[in-house]
Amino acid sequence: MTQANTVGRAPTSPAPTKILVALDVNGRQRQLTVAPWTTLLDALRDHLDLTGTKKGCDHGQCGACTVLVDGRRINSCLTLAVMKDGAKITTVEGLATEGALHPLQQAFIDHDAFQCGYCTPGQICSAAGLIAEGKAKSADEIRELMSGNICRCGAYPNIVAAIQQAMGTMAGRS
Amino acid sequence: MINFQYARANDVADAVRMIATDPTAKFIAGGTNLIDLMKEDVERPSGLIDISRLPLKGVEETSDGGVRIGALVPNSDLAWHPLIEQRYPLLRNAILAGASQQLRNMASTGGNLLQRTRCAYFYDIATPCNKREPGSGCSAIGGINRIHAILGTSESCIATHPSDMCVALAALDAKVHVTGPAGERVLAFTDFHRLPDSSPQTDTNLHPNELITAVELPAKGFPANYSYLKIRDRLSYAFALVSIAAAMELEGGTIGEARLALGGVAHKPWRDSAAESALRGQPANQTTFEQAADILLRDARGYEHNTFKIDLARRGIVRTLTQAAQATPQSQSDKKIR
Amino acid sequence: MVCHDGNWAPGLGISRREVLTGTVALGAIGSGRPSYADETQRPATALRQDNQVSKSMTLYIGTPTSRVDGRAKVTGEAKYAGEFNTSGLAYSSVVESTIPKGRIVRIDTSDALRVEGVLDVLTHENRPRMAGTDQAWKDDVAPEEGSPFRPLYDDKIMFSGQPIALVLAEEWEIARYAASLVRVEYEKQAFVTDLYQQRDQAFVVKKPDKPHGDAGRAFAAAAVRHEAEYFIPTEHHNPMELFASTAVWDGDDKLTVYDKTQGVQNVQRYLCSVFNKKSDDLRVISPYVGGAFGAGLRPQYEAVLAVLGALALERSVRLVLTRRQMYGLGHRPATIERLALGAKADGTLDAVTHEAIAVTSQFEDFSRNDTGWAALLYKSANAKYVHRLARLDVPTSCDMRAPGAAPGVYALESAMDELAVALKIDPVELRLRCYSDRDQNEGVPYTSKQLRECYRQGAVAFGWDKRSAEPRSMRDGSELVGWGMATGVWEALQMPAAARIVLTANGHAEVSCAASDIGTGTYTILAQVAADMLGLPIENISIKLGDSSLPQAPVEGGSWMAASASHAVATTAQEVRGELLALAKAMKGSPLADAKFEDTMLADGKVVSKQDASRAVSITDAMRHGAVDRIEKEKTNSFPDDSSHARNTHSAVFAEVKVDEQLGVIRVTRVVSATAAGRILNTKTAHSQIMGGVVWGIGMALHEETVFDHRFGRIMNANIAEYHVPVNADVQDIKVVFVDEPDTIINPLGIKGLGEIGIVGVAAAIANAVYHATGKRVRDLPITLDKLQRST
């Protein structure tokens, strides 16, 4: 149907050279070839079909893309995949173990800590990072250190309650 | 985002060599600001030199009692490093006031110094901006300028430097260690960032092809009397309208050495030796603090939407100095301003 | 429910004892059904309703049920529009206009086309064919007047950020890069994006609000008058999910479009119309929607462009808009609201005038009811409402959570607060003195209206009796404390909807409907309704939504989905019951042989006699005996066409702010929302909806504003770093109280819907609290510290 000029043109601007990157994603060794301009977020979503990690702004302004890299929470939208060669990545898909939900996942359900669910994987990964950091004790501290994850549905009080529940569960286990 | 070459530097010398071969390339460490700007086509480097694996991640005591911070130490690690928490809590609080924990986990110490402005016109390539496109004009003057500078502005640019960490580093008299083709040199922190004058495209006095390797703090950290107060449009995860770093030595109610630096008001973290002199040797009271504020803001000039910052800064300075004097530093999690 | 100690506010005219004992029990929350302290209070009609449908429905309906889609959402399994990966998928990127008005003189795509991996660049010059009439571009919820926007249609530029080219490529980064290489030459035309510049050119829009009396004369004669203008800026929905569409090329010119939308069937009809396709050839799917708040009611341009790309390439195409590009979609219109209230010294109103001037585009007339809400809340012999529209060179404004009411009631309830100050009457007391039991626009009573209880229970939960009336009279150290309140009101609409139930002999049921769940909890409430109506455990119910091939549903908006879809399910379940009963009766020696349909119900997996629970046949037995594997029924709901009652939800919102006296930093420390919205299907998800509405109200009051540079006609904060929405630290204590509101008239289940009521009134309550704290009245939102500094 198109009358486009796709015929008879030769590209003169070559696509970027792709680079082989090895990542440990949720405990699995993954190799992928990506262009330098591919972010970790797009690599996960488009190359590895791990769409649990969300794109909400693509500019580090919302936190929906939060994943754990070597145990630390970061914005995968501002991270080039090539720079994380060899890193250990944990996404929301990697939190449940053998079908059992992570305490944070269960707590988010219990406290209805989401509505549309789009910020949720980022919230949960961020909360996992927060708990690992061990700096947040009070509700005020949780609120402040979770402020990099926007929830437009406005589930914040339930998110704080869910994190407090999971902190309790996880402290009980260790 | 344009197509660019990617290369990884193995050591500092390697990095400096690599950038010299491609003057339009840039170093990348945390990438929190650079990737953002590349996605907006504001930054269009031909190549990125990945310095994130260079061995610049230490936080070490120096022989003269200070601390040397590797340029690649992530902001969050720095904030929560025991040496910083104990001896430079002003720096800790300033860092924790900035961005989000995710971004602080990514952003490097050196990169934080090189953050570019949040001026909306700088970000919008459809509008004129002298900083982005020298000579195209400043859209903020006569435009939307509520977040813009009130001090040290020029006819070319009224942008502000957006960092919180740098405000504390300025107050703490930090030094910046850089390495370039001509070898190493050290810049006083207050000399690192520039005012816009007629060339706002240049944010800092870093020479082309130089790499920041470390930031050094002198021994004096003001761990007893300090505060960092950030005033913004929402209670977290927002850039400062005005931020104030205050620190002092106190002896029986009299101020010894004092430091005062402001963020969100100028093209660089704003420090004013005259204002600090006005504090030194004076009683730590409202009158003294107001005088210092008046001195610091004596040349402040507002634009259409940001005149409020002058009064806000004045009140904020007095408040922050009071918090510092009373040893009740502003908490970053308890949002009540004490 | 918390009852504070201390004296009850005497002004409310309610004794403290009454509140504490509560003739209407407050325990309905979470208990599963309304409870009455005294059975004689139960209306006779309620008993009749119970006999029909309600007796067996107490297991799930009304209980705090966790989301049935919760697991999918917390594990990342839930897939949104931009996440359906398919082989051979091409990616795309939009080029936007940088000017607000003019013509494209030349568009040069040659550099973009030279990039390796670019498949094509579509512009108005080379795109595939699209419909050429306005009618073909009108979707189900398009404004009646005007000419809907057509992306890539011609050379005309009507707003900054308008899509003017679509780059198609093998990878999205390539598409994005190539998009930056498209060169455009414009012929620029004069434009205007400033409402204040155009207010005098605004034209009157017809509204259903009926004037009564002579408001002007009554105002002039009133003992106490308040008149002021309020301003609500342009706001953007900013759902977390970026607008996205994946158009999957199924071959033979057939397409499956995964789109971010609040109405799959609306998008399907629209795309079929635009691309002249048969409904069988284009299916729209949207199982999960990452927030929308009205932005997804009308089909957005990403769906058109993804299909356009797929048709051009005969290949699957995905388009994900950037956050910046989403500012080129609809928005809550900037609105100037003028209120003039005249009262007697005792506080009763004599005159209400509410005039609004809202923004629309140059090409469509979008308007909602900003005015007229006063007639639902307050008695006044004289009232006048005028709604005007001003045309600007911006995209057509659109519905955003509680359209009309969020801004209109903000203004009304701010004005009521100012009137209360002028009258020296407690703000709650003033509202009670003006309370209307009738909708004065239509002159009819309500199906139910427990707003008095909202005021009462909200006040108790908040501790309003401890408020000192004088502004600046309450403080907490360095902070001034302010307590403010406002009323919320919204409509309780219901729309035609159908549901299909497939019951299998193993006692599992699949319930399907084309409705979307945009986070509102539709999956969950339908599972609850189906489980109760079919007498099955909720685990045995599976819900399918968000697919245009499923039974008819309206767009998910206006707070009408819960009532509409629930009744579709309930109605269909009755059909299932009818067939099961027939099967049961056919069994030899059936205990239900002589049972009448209306005397039976489904419970515990059985068809049961209501009179005698021992007379029962299990669903499995009935179906096996009848040699029936599955029972499939599809029915449409039906609601009586009853104009003799007004249908509304109500709330009373109480807010506490703390304002730093020197710096003007505002914190919202507490909000109580007491909401009356009929029967609450799921107290857990309902709580979240109201809480979310309150968070939106906080944003509206203190943060949200789309900032234009009128010299460029461009939005200067088209991101979510500088377009501030509340973050976690901005939200502290929110208490939601559901006031028991049995409604036997509105519909058999007594459901009203909750999507919008949560935000209405919140901004006013906060603004009123800021006034109470500081003595300063900021009448243009958002209330930022600089405005507080300069206002008097």
Short mmCIF file of N, CA and C in Angstrom, two decimals, chain B residues 128-138 156 198-201:
data_model
loop_
_atom_site.label_atom_id
_atom_site.label_comp_id
_atom_site.label_asym_id
_atom_site.label_seq_id
_atom_site.Cartn_x
_atom_site.Cartn_y
_atom_site.Cartn_z
N PRO B 128 15.69 28.42 21.51
CA PRO B 128 17.05 28.96 21.62
C PRO B 128 17.62 28.78 23.02
N CYS B 129 18.91 28.54 23.09
CA CYS B 129 19.59 28.44 24.39
C CYS B 129 21.08 28.63 24.14
N ASN B 130 21.64 29.64 24.78
CA ASN B 130 23.06 29.92 24.59
C ASN B 130 23.95 28.82 25.14
N LYS B 131 23.48 28.15 26.15
CA LYS B 131 24.31 27.09 26.74
C LYS B 131 24.39 25.89 25.80
N ARG B 132 23.29 25.60 25.15
CA ARG B 132 23.26 24.46 24.24
C ARG B 132 23.79 24.85 22.87
N GLU B 133 23.40 26.03 22.42
CA GLU B 133 23.78 26.48 21.09
C GLU B 133 24.26 27.91 21.19
N PRO B 134 25.56 28.10 21.44
CA PRO B 134 26.08 29.44 21.70
C PRO B 134 25.63 30.43 20.62
N GLY B 135 25.17 31.58 21.10
CA GLY B 135 24.76 32.62 20.17
C GLY B 135 23.30 32.58 19.78
N SER B 136 22.59 31.54 20.18
CA SER B 136 21.19 31.44 19.76
C SER B 136 20.26 32.28 20.63
N GLY B 137 20.74 32.70 21.79
CA GLY B 137 19.93 33.52 22.67
C GLY B 137 19.51 32.77 23.91
N CYS B 138 19.12 33.54 24.93
CA CYS B 138 18.63 32.92 26.17
C CYS B 138 17.12 33.04 26.22
N SER B 156 23.66 36.45 28.92
CA SER B 156 23.63 35.26 28.07
C SER B 156 22.91 34.08 28.70
N SER B 198 29.81 35.44 29.13
CA SER B 198 29.36 35.42 27.73
C SER B 198 29.54 34.04 27.09
N SER B 199 30.00 33.08 27.88
CA SER B 199 30.17 31.73 27.31
C SER B 199 29.53 30.67 28.22
N PRO B 200 28.23 30.70 28.32
CA PRO B 200 27.54 29.77 29.23
C PRO B 200 27.63 28.31 28.79
N GLN B 201 28.09 28.09 27.56
CA GLN B 201 28.24 26.71 27.11
C GLN B 201 29.29 25.97 27.94
#
